[in-house]
Amino acid sequence: MNRSIKKVAVLGSGIMGSRIACHFANIGVEVLLLDIVPKELNAAEQAKGLTLEHPAVRNRIVNDAFQNTLKASPAALYSAKFASRVKLGNFDDNLAEIKNYDWVLEAIVERLDIKRSLFEKVDALRKPGTLITSNTSGIPIHLMSEGRSDDFQKHFCGTHFFNPPRYLKLFEVIPGPQTDKSILDFLMHYGDLYLGKTTVLCKDTPGFIANRLGIHALVETIRVAAEMGLTVEEVDKLTGPVVGRPKSGTFRLSDVVGLDTTVNVCNNLVQMQHDESRAAFELPPIMAKLMENKWLGDKTGQGFYKKSKDEKGKTLILALDLQTLEYKPSVKVKFETLEKTKAIDDLKKRFGILLKGTDKAGEFYRRTFASGFRYASNRIPEISDELYRIDQAICAGFGWEMGLFTTWDAIGVKNMVGIMESLQLNPATWVYEMLEAGNESFYKVQDGKKLYYDIPSKSYKAIPGQESFIILENKSQNIIWKNAGASIYDLGDGIAGVEFHSKMNTFGAEVVEGLNRAYAIAEKDFRGLVVGNDSNEAFSAGANLAMLFMFAIEQEYDEINLMIAQFQQTMMRARYSSIPVVTAAHSLALGGGCELNLHSDKVVAHAETYMGLVELGVGLIPAGGGTKEMALRCSDLYQTGDPELNILQTAFMNIAQAKVSTSAQEAVEMNYIKADRDQIVLNRSRLIAEAKQAAVDLAENGYTQPKHRTDIKVQGKTGLALFKAGIGSMRMANYISDHDAKIADKLAYVICGGDLSYPQNVTEQYLLDLEREAFLSLTGEKKTLERIQGLLTGGKPPRN
Ligand code: NAD
């Protein structure tokens, strides 16, 4: 059956239901969101004289839940406008409407009896053939579908989103005993392509894959920490970015999730009689104590951390002393072993040092890694037949950069087995068999493909689904040129790729050289160029200001002028080279990172792209063609019939406020991404492959080198008068400083095309020259230099 999903009914509007509804709305699906009818009137309803029959009362639970979700941060929707795609209702009045929906997704309270009773009603009302799935985190799938019709059972399975569903990448699909294979195939494809998720097929085992291993890691960490006398802050430091995991580490994460949620999962898992490490899920005494005190984390105002105020009213973060259960001001943590890894950017290279540490950090890593690796190796084939699924699930579900088996490879499998044996935490037999047969790693890369060790066949196999991904890390044999800031690849099919590898992929001299070299190589030997990278942090965080700062301090203005001119031309070549240039934008694309996207022939952006021209924050204006380009884009919009000055004012304000989009969709609304030309991709892993395809399509559709524009309509004095009045009143009201006003004046001057006496057409070069002059004059300003220095020294630029 050719299935398409246009309408989804989400049952339950709690934390998960409302957010899942928003994510479907994000991808353009029409949603019906239902919840229970309240049994009693609240005080406000009583005061208004409403009855339980009033529609506002009947939908109160779903209304309140959805409104709270819309206010939540980080936002559940890509754009506030998408809220209108969600229709609200209640189970009593609206459940029958599910017959018009393609997929019914249950996300109500985690109780088997309640879920079963709802499924009985759904079975009677749904149209045969519709998907019906549960978001349960741990109730066995087979228990939920017991007693239901054949058609229900064939179309039923678990679809487990992680919280928050928009941001966490994992989507676990769990078959029930009767689930039709075509339904599983469909959901695996839909999850990957449409929901943008790392979609992992699980077995119907307790906690499925990610929670089983993630919660094991959490409780083991807490246990080892307690035994070693480590503090909450020490553990969070050891289990954070230094090992490629989120900043929240272990205890802060627990506070965010809510200790009760973790404890519920533990209580389920501890009942598994077959699990050799069952005892690990017995609550460590510290967790039991916190539960007793209702110190559950953010939801109860305190957990392992607590916010407080000092005598001056400044916020203080207190951390729980695990021995005395008293809160104390949080302290900065230092370990000799961590110091040694500070200069190592490559995560994989850090593990060798971390595991060898002779201080407490080293011991902590040896103990927790040994226990985690042993547990993971023993879970095969129980929870998964293949080791790569375990890594995929833990990375996508918990935001780890490297999964358990990948980390083990980085340490060296044999080396780690030695450590494990010394701690009497031996791995599963298959690991020994793998090593004995001369296979020394769980993964390897061959011909640009990532292979995993397949246990039953005792051989390496390609991880399926890679055909749709291009992961540059696996393509090192395709590098055709490289310097310290950039690498140029042959991506195949006549397309070259350029990747930056500076810190946060910022533009320094080497990156600019790499980009220019890439245009030249692509123009000579290829038919298209993709600019992209594998980073999860930044497409590019903009220009590296260190060099600029140095020249400015030494008043080397000729050098600065040359540097900006070269940067402008580098951006312009993205559009005016003889081959199509496609940028694969994602995460942060700021300042110069935004300007490069503004100039490429096509942007293929991940849905989570945070794009903005942020130069004003450091006392500058966008001068890599960014201000020019927004003047040009406004000029192109003047035909739409909207007042021209309104269009220009929106662009001006976006730059003046250094506004950054909170999604690719918002970047469309800011006119940084073009809805009619660019493309938004939901799955981050597909981004470079999609960008490459876009370059192929442009080339095959007869790409011709564009001509420089000479028809940009600028407003001159008419626009300047408006902006000057606005800036003046903002200054008068003290919303902005004198220096802010000075920079905003310069921005207004450039975006209006100078003080021409009437609106007229100008060229791109004319605007680029204005940009450059304004930028150059600002580098001579003391307050601008103070802002840049503030940023470079790791803090925030001062608002001077
Ligand atoms: P929640 O408590 O926020 O929401 C549960 C919803 O169920 C509420 O809107 C409530 O009104 C409704 N409900 C209560 N009693 C009901 C009844 N008798 N009949 C019908 N509906 C009723 O819970 P949640 O965190 O959104 O969890 C929903 C599901 O998602 C659960 O199965 C949970 O295990 C799973 N889940 C939760 C998370 C998470 O982090 N919260 C993550 C993944 C999966």
XYZ file of N, CA, C and O in Angstrom, residues 23-24 27 103 105 131 133 157-162 165 167-175 181-203 208-210 383-384 386-397 463-466 468-469 682-686:
296
model
N 5.765 18.826 16.615
C 6.762 18.390 15.631
C 6.098 17.940 14.327
O 6.622 18.194 13.244
N 4.925 17.307 14.441
C 4.205 16.975 13.199
C 3.779 18.255 12.487
O 3.849 18.339 11.258
N 6.428 19.720 10.340
C 6.721 19.129 9.022
C 5.511 19.207 8.098
O 5.450 18.526 7.080
N -2.874 8.427 11.022
C -2.027 7.831 12.062
C -2.578 8.284 13.410
O -2.780 9.491 13.618
N -1.596 8.377 17.298
C -0.402 8.184 18.127
C -0.771 8.431 19.588
O -1.219 9.525 19.937
N -2.481 3.741 10.843
C -1.417 3.396 11.798
C -1.898 3.700 13.204
O -2.581 4.707 13.426
N -0.026 3.771 17.047
C 1.238 3.517 17.745
C 1.212 4.123 19.145
O 0.398 5.001 19.434
N 2.296 -0.646 16.759
C 3.648 -0.865 17.291
C 4.007 0.308 18.209
O 3.220 1.235 18.393
N 5.198 0.265 18.780
C 5.674 1.382 19.598
C 6.420 2.368 18.711
O 7.163 1.962 17.801
N 6.201 3.664 18.940
C 7.023 4.707 18.277
C 7.449 5.642 19.396
O 6.651 6.425 19.902
N 8.673 5.512 19.799
C 9.148 6.165 21.019
C 9.982 7.398 20.692
O 11.113 7.287 20.227
N 9.376 8.563 20.931
C 10.108 9.834 20.789
C 10.827 10.123 22.100
O 10.377 9.724 23.168
N 11.880 10.903 22.026
C 12.587 11.335 23.234
C 12.279 12.800 23.495
O 11.949 13.542 22.579
N 10.899 16.210 21.753
C 10.838 15.511 20.455
C 11.376 16.302 19.264
O 11.874 15.720 18.331
N 13.982 18.256 19.321
C 15.445 18.389 19.365
C 16.175 17.064 19.501
O 17.290 16.919 18.986
N 15.600 16.108 20.260
C 16.353 14.859 20.414
C 16.114 13.982 19.193
O 14.991 13.810 18.737
N 17.193 13.423 18.698
C 17.125 12.841 17.358
C 16.559 11.430 17.310
O 16.296 10.910 16.247
N 16.434 10.784 18.480
C 16.085 9.363 18.412
C 14.588 9.117 18.236
O 13.756 9.773 18.849
N 14.272 8.131 17.419
C 12.912 7.650 17.218
C 13.025 6.126 17.209
O 13.565 5.556 16.265
N 12.571 5.492 18.304
C 12.657 4.028 18.368
C 11.345 3.435 17.853
O 10.268 3.889 18.245
N 11.473 2.458 16.995
C 10.296 1.770 16.466
C 10.317 0.350 17.033
O 11.314 -0.370 16.880
N 9.214 -0.019 17.732
C 9.226 -1.309 18.424
C 8.048 -2.149 17.962
O 6.887 -1.824 18.255
N 8.314 -3.241 17.246
C 7.212 -4.065 16.743
C 6.494 -4.817 17.858
O 7.118 -5.196 18.844
N 5.140 -6.271 8.563
C 6.486 -5.778 8.223
C 6.422 -4.474 7.413
O 7.264 -3.590 7.579
N 5.390 -4.376 6.572
C 5.295 -3.162 5.740
C 5.096 -1.910 6.610
O 5.519 -0.814 6.247
N 4.462 -2.091 7.771
C 4.243 -0.945 8.672
C 5.587 -0.520 9.277
O 5.906 0.666 9.366
N 6.373 -1.516 9.660
C 7.687 -1.205 10.239
C 8.572 -0.535 9.193
O 9.242 0.465 9.474
N 8.559 -1.078 7.987
C 9.381 -0.482 6.914
C 8.963 0.961 6.686
O 9.795 1.861 6.537
N 7.638 1.165 6.672
C 7.141 2.521 6.439
C 7.619 3.465 7.544
O 8.126 4.557 7.274
N 7.468 3.033 8.794
C 7.831 3.922 9.906
C 9.334 4.194 9.951
O 9.765 5.303 10.293
N 10.129 3.194 9.602
C 11.582 3.395 9.576
C 11.938 4.474 8.540
O 12.773 5.340 8.779
N 11.271 4.416 7.404
C 11.529 5.377 6.331
C 10.981 6.760 6.710
O 11.651 7.781 6.562
N 9.764 6.775 7.227
C 9.115 8.040 7.567
C 9.882 8.765 8.676
O 10.097 9.977 8.624
N 10.313 7.983 9.682
C 11.041 8.566 10.805
C 12.315 9.239 10.324
O 12.659 10.349 10.751
N 12.998 8.587 9.418
C 14.272 9.096 8.907
C 14.051 10.312 8.002
O 14.593 11.392 8.243
N 13.195 10.135 6.994
C 13.086 11.167 5.967
C 12.208 12.341 6.393
O 12.567 13.499 6.204
N 11.052 12.051 6.958
C 10.082 13.123 7.230
C 10.224 13.707 8.632
O 10.133 14.909 8.810
N 10.418 12.819 9.634
C 10.559 13.361 10.992
C 11.992 13.802 11.252
O 12.277 14.489 12.234
N 12.911 13.389 10.393
C 14.309 13.815 10.518
C 15.044 13.119 11.639
O 16.004 13.664 12.188
N 14.602 11.933 12.003
C 15.163 11.281 13.183
C 16.119 10.144 12.832
O 16.000 9.530 11.773
N 17.007 9.864 13.780
C 17.762 8.618 13.708
C 16.770 7.550 14.145
O 16.365 7.499 15.303
N 16.328 6.749 13.207
C 15.232 5.819 13.467
C 15.810 4.432 13.701
O 16.507 3.894 12.840
N 15.569 3.895 14.901
C 16.222 2.641 15.275
C 15.159 1.580 15.553
O 14.247 1.792 16.360
N 15.289 0.465 14.861
C 14.365 -0.649 15.066
C 14.806 -1.412 16.318
O 15.946 -1.849 16.415
N 13.887 -1.524 17.285
C 14.241 -2.175 18.557
C 13.479 -3.483 18.698
O 12.625 -3.804 17.887
N 13.793 -4.190 19.770
C 12.995 -5.358 20.120
C 12.103 -4.968 21.301
O 12.392 -3.990 21.999
N 13.545 -0.732 25.916
C 14.005 -0.758 24.522
C 15.531 -0.597 24.491
O 16.194 -1.228 25.300
N 16.085 0.250 23.606
C 17.565 0.288 23.585
C 18.110 1.475 24.399
O 18.877 1.299 25.345
N 17.698 2.673 24.059
C 18.389 3.846 24.623
C 18.209 3.957 26.131
O 19.182 4.154 26.859
N 18.777 -7.181 23.150
C 18.008 -5.984 22.764
C 18.257 -5.580 21.309
O 17.490 -4.823 20.731
N 19.327 -6.095 20.729
C 19.615 -5.789 19.327
C 20.573 -6.856 18.815
O 21.437 -7.325 19.558
N 22.530 -6.220 16.248
C 23.694 -5.524 15.702
C 24.194 -4.470 16.683
O 23.394 -3.770 17.299
N 25.523 -4.354 16.776
C 26.082 -3.408 17.743
C 25.857 -1.946 17.338
O 25.725 -1.072 18.184
N 25.777 -1.680 16.015
C 25.675 -0.273 15.612
C 24.360 0.360 16.076
O 24.290 1.553 16.341
N 23.286 -0.469 16.174
C 21.992 0.100 16.613
C 22.103 0.642 18.035
O 21.469 1.629 18.399
N 22.903 -0.056 18.861
C 23.070 0.380 20.252
C 23.733 1.748 20.273
O 23.314 2.654 20.982
N 24.766 1.912 19.463
C 25.445 3.213 19.406
C 24.528 4.298 18.849
O 24.473 5.412 19.364
N 23.809 3.952 17.772
C 22.911 4.950 17.168
C 21.889 5.424 18.195
O 21.623 6.621 18.324
N 21.313 4.463 18.945
C 20.245 4.816 19.883
C 20.783 5.678 21.022
O 20.195 6.698 21.372
N 21.922 5.303 21.574
C 22.425 6.060 22.728
C 22.858 7.468 22.296
O 22.631 8.442 23.009
N 23.460 7.573 21.122
C 23.897 8.896 20.646
C 22.694 9.792 20.372
O 22.646 10.938 20.808
N 21.717 9.248 19.644
C 20.583 10.093 19.266
C 19.663 10.374 20.449
O 19.066 11.434 20.542
N 19.539 9.416 21.373
C 18.615 9.582 22.492
C 19.185 10.436 23.609
O 18.459 11.121 24.318
N 27.029 -0.628 7.456
C 25.845 -0.164 8.191
C 24.804 0.250 7.147
O 25.108 1.060 6.272
N 23.603 -0.325 7.209
C 22.630 -0.009 6.160
C 22.166 1.448 6.217
O 22.225 2.094 7.257
N 21.701 1.934 5.072
C 21.132 3.293 5.019
C 22.158 4.358 4.685
O 21.800 5.508 4.477
N 23.457 3.962 4.603
C 24.489 4.981 4.378
C 24.451 5.591 2.987
O 25.017 6.653 2.769
N 22.271 7.134 1.635
C 21.663 8.478 1.621
C 22.487 9.497 2.404
O 22.082 10.639 2.539
N 23.607 9.058 2.980
C 24.409 9.993 3.786
C 25.778 10.203 3.138
O 26.311 9.293 2.526
N 15.148 17.708 6.918
C 14.836 17.379 8.313
C 15.928 16.555 8.984
O 16.198 16.695 10.156
N 16.530 15.650 8.232
C 17.509 14.747 8.841
C 18.923 15.278 8.617
O 19.412 15.341 7.491
N 19.583 15.641 9.720
C 20.925 16.225 9.653
C 21.900 15.319 8.904
O 22.763 15.797 8.169
N 21.744 13.990 9.092
C 22.698 13.061 8.473
C 22.604 13.072 6.948
O 23.518 12.652 6.263
N 21.483 13.513 6.416
C 21.319 13.516 4.958
C 21.795 14.822 4.320
O 21.765 14.955 3.100
